[in-house]
Amino acid sequence: MINENLSDKPDSQTDQPSTANTPKEIIRVSISEASRLFGVNTQTVRRAISAGEITYIVVSGRYKLNFESLVKWSQRKTTVRNKLANKGIGQFISSWRISNPLYSPNPKVFEPKKKSEITKEKSNKKNNRP
């Protein structure tokens, strides 16, 4: 196998770890876990398996589904995408939002500044220097 590292530094000295050599961790879930996560019936997941839309392995006579293929499948199918948002794990996303304005961030902090305001701030900083 040829290592095509174009950097002069070895992998241990580069800023980012080499992703080509590190294997990606595969997450596998059962059919019942997938149906609960995505808010669909177990038969819907089994139908997708038999159609070859979801990749899986069999461990001790039980299906273990590749989570990445499950997510791709759910985003291809409109009904599954909607059920994921309404009945699956997506139903809890609205509770992550901050509903109390006392603890929500000030919207003025996130507004982009105009160029004229930025140049004024820079000139003020220059004038205040000793």
Tab-separated table of C-alpha atoms in Angstrom:
chain	number	residue	atom	x	y	z
A	1	MET	CA	0.000	0.000	0.000
A	2	ILE	CA	1.363	3.424	-0.940
A	3	ASN	CA	1.078	6.299	1.521
A	4	GLU	CA	0.427	9.474	-0.458
A	5	ASN	CA	1.144	12.003	2.259
A	6	LEU	CA	2.061	15.276	0.535
A	7	SER	CA	3.085	16.987	3.753
A	8	ASP	CA	6.749	17.126	4.804
A	9	LYS	CA	5.721	16.407	8.390
A	10	PRO	CA	4.807	12.923	9.601
A	11	ASP	CA	1.149	12.270	10.507
A	12	SER	CA	1.784	12.798	14.222
A	13	GLN	CA	3.032	16.363	13.645
A	14	THR	CA	0.284	17.629	11.325
A	15	ASP	CA	-2.443	19.915	12.631
A	16	GLN	CA	-5.271	17.522	11.791
A	17	PRO	CA	-5.234	13.749	12.201
A	18	SER	CA	-5.125	11.713	9.025
A	19	THR	CA	-8.685	10.596	8.291
A	20	ALA	CA	-7.613	8.232	5.531
A	21	ASN	CA	-5.902	5.882	7.990
A	22	THR	CA	-8.377	6.103	10.880
A	23	PRO	CA	-11.455	3.903	10.424
A	24	LYS	CA	-14.840	5.525	10.967
A	25	GLU	CA	-16.798	4.030	13.850
A	26	ILE	CA	-19.903	2.257	12.572
A	27	ILE	CA	-23.053	2.617	14.658
A	28	ARG	CA	-25.497	-0.265	14.421
A	29	VAL	CA	-29.020	-0.385	15.840
A	30	SER	CA	-31.710	-3.056	15.982
A	31	ILE	CA	-34.946	-2.913	14.006
A	32	SER	CA	-37.003	-1.963	17.064
A	33	GLU	CA	-34.538	0.786	18.026
A	34	ALA	CA	-34.626	2.156	14.477
A	35	SER	CA	-38.421	2.168	14.422
A	36	ARG	CA	-38.558	4.073	17.715
A	37	LEU	CA	-35.877	6.578	16.680
A	38	PHE	CA	-37.474	7.326	13.330
A	39	GLY	CA	-41.115	7.101	14.443
A	40	VAL	CA	-42.115	4.375	11.984
A	41	ASN	CA	-43.466	0.858	12.331
A	42	THR	CA	-41.026	-2.048	12.512
A	43	GLN	CA	-42.632	-3.463	9.361
A	44	THR	CA	-41.625	-0.291	7.471
A	45	VAL	CA	-38.001	-0.844	8.452
A	46	ARG	CA	-38.215	-4.537	7.490
A	47	ARG	CA	-39.696	-3.569	4.116
A	48	ALA	CA	-36.757	-1.222	3.480
A	49	ILE	CA	-34.324	-4.008	4.415
A	50	SER	CA	-35.934	-6.449	1.986
A	51	ALA	CA	-35.863	-3.776	-0.743
A	52	GLY	CA	-32.123	-3.317	-0.152
A	53	GLU	CA	-32.461	0.331	0.912
A	54	ILE	CA	-30.790	-0.206	4.309
A	55	THR	CA	-27.507	-2.013	4.889
A	56	TYR	CA	-27.347	-4.499	7.737
A	57	ILE	CA	-25.498	-7.426	9.260
A	58	VAL	CA	-26.864	-10.416	11.146
A	59	VAL	CA	-25.462	-10.977	14.650
A	60	SER	CA	-26.744	-14.024	16.561
A	61	GLY	CA	-29.771	-14.231	14.292
A	62	ARG	CA	-30.710	-10.564	14.783
A	63	TYR	CA	-30.495	-7.720	12.314
A	64	LYS	CA	-28.103	-4.891	13.144
A	65	LEU	CA	-28.747	-1.906	10.873
A	66	ASN	CA	-26.133	0.596	9.785
A	67	PHE	CA	-27.222	3.937	11.275
A	68	GLU	CA	-25.739	5.959	8.400
A	69	SER	CA	-27.817	4.049	5.844
A	70	LEU	CA	-30.896	4.507	8.060
A	71	VAL	CA	-30.452	8.284	8.065
A	72	LYS	CA	-29.936	8.380	4.286
A	73	TRP	CA	-33.018	6.203	3.776
A	74	SER	CA	-35.115	8.399	6.070
A	75	GLN	CA	-34.125	11.552	4.185
A	76	ARG	CA	-34.930	10.005	0.782
A	77	LYS	CA	-38.462	9.026	1.824
A	78	THR	CA	-40.745	12.001	2.460
A	79	THR	CA	-43.154	10.134	4.731
A	80	VAL	CA	-40.338	8.752	6.862
A	81	ARG	CA	-38.722	12.200	7.064
A	82	ASN	CA	-42.015	13.687	8.306
A	83	LYS	CA	-42.548	10.874	10.819
A	84	LEU	CA	-38.999	11.377	12.081
A	85	ALA	CA	-39.786	15.040	12.733
A	86	ASN	CA	-43.218	14.452	14.303
A	87	LYS	CA	-43.188	11.021	15.945
A	88	GLY	CA	-39.511	10.121	16.138
A	89	ILE	CA	-36.604	11.764	17.876
A	90	GLY	CA	-37.309	15.045	16.050
A	91	GLN	CA	-40.335	15.728	18.255
A	92	PHE	CA	-37.992	16.661	21.096
A	93	ILE	CA	-36.119	19.345	19.173
A	94	SER	CA	-38.630	22.076	19.994
A	95	SER	CA	-37.923	21.573	23.698
A	96	TRP	CA	-34.265	22.464	23.083
A	97	ARG	CA	-35.198	26.026	22.143
A	98	ILE	CA	-35.117	28.655	24.878
A	99	SER	CA	-38.683	29.832	25.394
A	100	ASN	CA	-37.999	32.187	28.305
A	101	PRO	CA	-36.842	35.591	26.961
A	102	LEU	CA	-35.026	36.281	30.229
A	103	TYR	CA	-32.396	33.656	29.408
A	104	SER	CA	-32.375	33.952	25.620
A	105	PRO	CA	-29.478	35.841	24.009
A	106	ASN	CA	-29.859	39.453	22.976
A	107	PRO	CA	-30.610	39.563	19.211
A	108	LYS	CA	-28.570	42.779	18.850
A	109	VAL	CA	-25.442	40.835	19.738
A	110	PHE	CA	-25.846	38.678	16.647
A	111	GLU	CA	-26.732	41.413	14.151
A	112	PRO	CA	-23.948	42.063	11.646
A	113	LYS	CA	-22.350	45.481	11.896
A	114	LYS	CA	-22.306	47.853	8.962
A	115	LYS	CA	-18.991	48.771	7.352
A	116	SER	CA	-19.333	52.375	8.478
A	117	GLU	CA	-19.652	51.273	12.125
A	118	ILE	CA	-16.563	49.080	11.832
A	119	THR	CA	-14.442	51.876	10.337
A	120	LYS	CA	-15.598	54.264	13.091
A	121	GLU	CA	-14.565	51.750	15.759
A	122	LYS	CA	-11.149	51.287	14.146
A	123	SER	CA	-10.533	55.026	13.904
A	124	ASN	CA	-11.574	55.507	17.546
A	125	LYS	CA	-9.118	52.828	18.645
A	126	LYS	CA	-6.297	54.460	16.667
A	127	ASN	CA	-7.020	57.904	18.138
A	128	ASN	CA	-7.046	56.610	21.710
A	129	ARG	CA	-3.567	55.085	21.477
A	130	PRO	CA	-0.755	56.997	23.276
